[in-house]
Amino acid sequence: MINIRKLEENEKLPINLLILADPSEEMILDYTSRGLCHIAEVNGEIIGAYVLIKTRPKTMEIVNIAVDESYQGRGIGKSLILHAIEQAKESGAKTLEIGTGNSSIGQLALYQKCGFRISVIDKDFFVRHYNEKIIENGINCVDMIRLSKDFD
Ligand code: ACO
């Protein structure tokens, strides 16, 4: 049975998970200090997490979402996104955003299946911000695809 809940202030960040979605620990520490981290637990073990931050008035962004490799492909990522959508609505947001690389085929599929629409392509984002060349699914990761979902 999976349980999704807010990470309490006295609990340690699940860095081992968050690092799967973002290789920069420095960035993770920065946005987790400004946002809310939620975790998914199975039998008391943390196997998934997401971080939600407020970016602009009535706009929030899922800046990190990750599921432990041995639990991927079982619907937990989708449950975390649906949970984030409810949290954003409860916080009064009208728009929820998420971004990923052009080569992240599975992530782009998941986000669109959860109702997100492509809004912006930030060309050469990964060329500008990362020193190492990133190749995923045989595709050069160069552009940031930003997606958003508006609430009624
Ligand atoms: N083509 C079509 N659909 C796909 C594909 C594909 N290549 N890959 C996945 N999907 C679909 C699945 O079929 C499923 O849809 P369904 O419910 O209709 O069957 C959905 O996408 C994925 O479902 P889940 O099982 O819920 O996903 P999972 O639990 O594996 O979590 C996640 C997804 C979080 C991306 C996980 O794979 C992960 O942690 N990856 C490593 C970290 C990462 O890349 N995080 C995102 C970075 S971007 C950011 O953090 C903002």
CSV table of C-alpha atoms and ligand atoms in Angstrom, one decimal:
chain,number,residue,atom,x,y,z
A,1,MET,CA,0.0,0.0,0.0
A,2,ILE,CA,1.5,3.3,-1.1
A,3,ASN,CA,1.2,6.4,1.1
A,4,ILE,CA,2.0,9.9,-0.2
A,5,ARG,CA,2.6,12.6,2.5
A,6,LYS,CA,4.5,15.8,3.1
A,7,LEU,CA,8.1,15.4,4.4
A,8,GLU,CA,8.2,17.0,7.8
A,9,GLU,CA,10.8,19.6,8.7
A,10,ASN,CA,12.6,17.3,11.1
A,11,GLU,CA,13.0,14.5,8.5
A,12,LYS,CA,16.0,14.1,6.2
A,13,LEU,CA,15.6,14.9,2.5
A,14,PRO,CA,15.6,11.8,0.3
A,15,ILE,CA,18.6,13.0,-1.7
A,16,ASN,CA,19.3,9.6,-3.1
A,17,LEU,CA,15.9,9.8,-4.9
A,18,LEU,CA,16.0,13.5,-5.8
A,19,ILE,CA,19.4,13.1,-7.4
A,20,LEU,CA,17.8,10.7,-10.0
A,21,ALA,CA,15.9,13.6,-11.4
A,22,ASP,CA,18.6,16.3,-11.0
A,23,PRO,CA,22.3,15.7,-10.9
A,24,SER,CA,23.0,18.9,-9.0
A,25,GLU,CA,22.8,18.5,-5.2
A,26,GLU,CA,23.4,22.2,-4.9
A,27,MET,CA,20.2,23.0,-6.9
A,28,ILE,CA,18.3,20.4,-4.9
A,29,LEU,CA,19.2,22.0,-1.6
A,30,ASP,CA,18.3,25.4,-3.1
A,31,TYR,CA,14.8,24.6,-4.2
A,32,THR,CA,13.9,22.3,-1.4
A,33,SER,CA,14.6,25.2,1.0
A,34,ARG,CA,12.0,27.2,-0.9
A,35,GLY,CA,9.4,24.5,-1.6
A,36,LEU,CA,7.6,21.5,-0.3
A,37,CYS,CA,8.9,18.0,-0.6
A,38,HIS,CA,6.4,15.1,-0.6
A,39,ILE,CA,7.3,11.5,-0.4
A,40,ALA,CA,5.7,8.2,-1.3
A,41,GLU,CA,6.2,5.4,1.2
A,42,VAL,CA,5.7,1.6,1.0
A,43,ASN,CA,5.9,-0.2,4.3
A,44,GLY,CA,7.7,2.8,5.8
A,45,GLU,CA,10.4,2.9,3.1
A,46,ILE,CA,10.6,6.1,1.0
A,47,ILE,CA,10.4,5.0,-2.7
A,48,GLY,CA,9.4,8.2,-4.4
A,49,ALA,CA,9.4,12.0,-4.0
A,50,TYR,CA,8.5,15.3,-5.6
A,51,VAL,CA,9.2,18.9,-4.9
A,52,LEU,CA,6.6,21.6,-5.5
A,53,ILE,CA,7.6,25.3,-5.5
A,54,LYS,CA,5.7,28.5,-6.1
A,55,THR,CA,7.2,30.4,-9.0
A,56,ARG,CA,4.9,33.3,-9.8
A,57,PRO,CA,1.5,34.5,-8.5
A,58,LYS,CA,-0.9,31.5,-8.8
A,59,THR,CA,1.7,29.4,-10.5
A,60,MET,CA,3.6,26.4,-9.1
A,61,GLU,CA,6.1,24.0,-10.6
A,62,ILE,CA,7.1,20.4,-10.0
A,63,VAL,CA,10.8,20.9,-10.0
A,64,ASN,CA,11.8,17.4,-9.1
A,65,ILE,CA,10.0,14.0,-9.3
A,66,ALA,CA,11.6,10.7,-8.8
A,67,VAL,CA,10.8,7.0,-8.1
A,68,ASP,CA,13.2,4.4,-6.9
A,69,GLU,CA,14.5,2.4,-9.9
A,70,SER,CA,13.1,-0.9,-8.5
A,71,TYR,CA,9.6,0.7,-8.2
A,72,GLN,CA,9.5,2.5,-11.6
A,73,GLY,CA,6.8,1.6,-14.2
A,74,ARG,CA,4.2,0.7,-11.6
A,75,GLY,CA,2.1,3.9,-11.6
A,76,ILE,CA,3.9,5.6,-8.7
A,77,GLY,CA,5.2,8.5,-10.8
A,78,LYS,CA,1.6,9.1,-12.0
A,79,SER,CA,0.2,9.0,-8.5
A,80,LEU,CA,2.8,11.5,-7.4
A,81,ILE,CA,1.9,13.9,-10.2
A,82,LEU,CA,-1.8,13.6,-9.5
A,83,HIS,CA,-1.1,14.3,-5.8
A,84,ALA,CA,1.0,17.4,-6.8
A,85,ILE,CA,-1.9,18.6,-8.9
A,86,GLU,CA,-4.3,18.4,-5.9
A,87,GLN,CA,-1.7,20.1,-3.7
A,88,ALA,CA,-1.2,22.9,-6.2
A,89,LYS,CA,-5.0,23.4,-6.4
A,90,GLU,CA,-5.4,23.4,-2.6
A,91,SER,CA,-2.6,26.1,-2.5
A,92,GLY,CA,-4.7,28.3,-4.8
A,93,ALA,CA,-2.6,27.9,-7.9
A,94,LYS,CA,-4.2,28.2,-11.3
A,95,THR,CA,-1.4,26.8,-13.3
A,96,LEU,CA,1.1,23.9,-12.6
A,97,GLU,CA,4.2,23.6,-14.6
A,98,ILE,CA,6.9,21.0,-15.2
A,99,GLY,CA,9.9,20.8,-17.4
A,100,THR,CA,12.1,18.1,-18.9
A,101,GLY,CA,14.7,17.4,-21.6
A,102,ASN,CA,13.7,16.8,-25.3
A,103,SER,CA,15.3,13.3,-25.0
A,104,SER,CA,13.2,12.3,-22.0
A,105,ILE,CA,10.6,10.3,-23.9
A,106,GLY,CA,9.0,8.5,-21.0
A,107,GLN,CA,8.7,11.6,-18.9
A,108,LEU,CA,7.1,13.6,-21.8
A,109,ALA,CA,4.6,10.7,-22.2
A,110,LEU,CA,3.8,10.6,-18.5
A,111,TYR,CA,3.3,14.4,-18.1
A,112,GLN,CA,1.1,14.6,-21.2
A,113,LYS,CA,-0.9,11.6,-19.9
A,114,CYS,CA,-1.5,13.6,-16.7
A,115,GLY,CA,-2.9,16.5,-18.8
A,116,PHE,CA,0.1,18.8,-19.2
A,117,ARG,CA,0.5,20.5,-22.5
A,118,ILE,CA,3.8,21.7,-24.1
A,119,SER,CA,4.0,25.5,-23.6
A,120,VAL,CA,7.6,26.6,-24.2
A,121,ILE,CA,10.7,25.1,-25.7
A,122,ASP,CA,13.8,26.7,-24.1
A,123,LYS,CA,16.3,26.0,-26.9
A,124,ASP,CA,19.8,24.9,-26.0
A,125,PHE,CA,19.0,25.1,-22.2
A,126,PHE,CA,21.1,22.0,-21.5
A,127,VAL,CA,24.0,23.2,-23.7
A,128,ARG,CA,24.0,26.5,-21.8
A,129,HIS,CA,23.7,25.0,-18.3
A,130,TYR,CA,25.5,21.6,-18.3
A,131,ASN,CA,29.2,21.0,-19.2
A,132,GLU,CA,28.7,17.3,-20.1
A,133,LYS,CA,27.0,16.2,-23.2
A,134,ILE,CA,23.7,14.3,-22.3
A,135,ILE,CA,22.5,11.5,-24.5
A,136,GLU,CA,19.3,9.7,-23.6
A,137,ASN,CA,17.3,7.2,-25.7
A,138,GLY,CA,19.9,7.8,-28.4
A,139,ILE,CA,18.9,11.5,-28.6
A,140,ASN,CA,21.0,14.5,-27.7
A,141,CYS,CA,19.5,16.3,-24.8
A,142,VAL,CA,19.7,20.0,-25.8
A,143,ASP,CA,16.4,21.7,-25.3
A,144,MET,CA,14.2,22.1,-22.2
A,145,ILE,CA,10.5,21.3,-22.9
A,146,ARG,CA,8.3,23.1,-20.6
A,147,LEU,CA,4.7,21.9,-20.0
A,148,SER,CA,1.8,23.3,-18.1
A,149,LYS,CA,-1.6,22.5,-16.9
A,150,ASP,CA,-4.3,25.1,-16.2
A,151,PHE,CA,-7.0,24.5,-13.5
A,152,ASP,CA,-10.6,25.6,-14.0
B,1,ACO,N1,6.0,5.9,-24.2
B,1,ACO,C1,4.7,6.0,-23.8
B,1,ACO,N2,4.4,6.0,-22.5
B,1,ACO,C2,5.3,5.9,-21.6
B,1,ACO,C3,6.7,5.7,-21.9
B,1,ACO,C4,7.0,5.7,-23.3
B,1,ACO,N3,8.3,5.6,-23.7
B,1,ACO,N4,7.4,5.6,-20.8
B,1,ACO,C5,6.5,5.7,-19.8
B,1,ACO,N5,5.3,5.9,-20.3
B,1,ACO,C6,4.0,6.0,-19.6
B,1,ACO,C7,3.6,4.7,-18.9
B,1,ACO,O1,3.0,3.8,-19.8
B,1,ACO,C8,2.7,5.2,-17.8
B,1,ACO,O2,1.4,5.5,-18.4
B,1,ACO,P1,0.1,4.7,-18.1
B,1,ACO,O3,-0.2,5.0,-16.6
B,1,ACO,O4,-0.9,5.3,-19.0
B,1,ACO,O5,0.5,3.3,-18.3
B,1,ACO,C9,3.4,6.5,-17.4
B,1,ACO,O6,4.1,6.9,-18.5
B,1,ACO,C10,4.5,6.2,-16.4
B,1,ACO,O7,4.0,5.8,-15.4
B,1,ACO,P2,4.6,5.5,-13.9
B,1,ACO,O8,4.8,4.0,-13.7
B,1,ACO,O9,3.7,6.2,-13.0
B,1,ACO,O10,6.0,6.2,-13.8
B,1,ACO,P3,7.2,5.9,-12.8
B,1,ACO,O11,6.7,5.4,-11.5
B,1,ACO,O12,8.2,5.0,-13.4
B,1,ACO,O13,7.8,7.3,-12.5
B,1,ACO,C11,9.5,8.8,-13.3
B,1,ACO,C12,8.2,8.1,-13.6
B,1,ACO,C13,9.3,9.7,-12.0
B,1,ACO,C14,9.9,9.7,-14.4
B,1,ACO,C15,10.6,7.8,-13.0
B,1,ACO,O14,10.8,7.0,-14.1
B,1,ACO,C16,11.9,8.3,-12.5
B,1,ACO,O15,12.1,8.5,-11.3
B,1,ACO,N6,12.9,8.5,-13.4
B,1,ACO,C17,14.2,9.0,-13.1
B,1,ACO,C18,14.1,10.5,-12.6
B,1,ACO,C19,13.5,11.4,-13.6
B,1,ACO,O16,13.8,11.3,-14.8
B,1,ACO,N7,12.6,12.3,-13.1
B,1,ACO,C20,12.0,13.3,-14.0
B,1,ACO,C21,13.0,14.4,-14.3
B,1,ACO,S1,12.1,15.9,-14.8
B,1,ACO,C22,11.7,16.6,-13.3
B,1,ACO,O17,12.0,16.1,-12.3
B,1,ACO,C23,10.8,17.8,-13.3
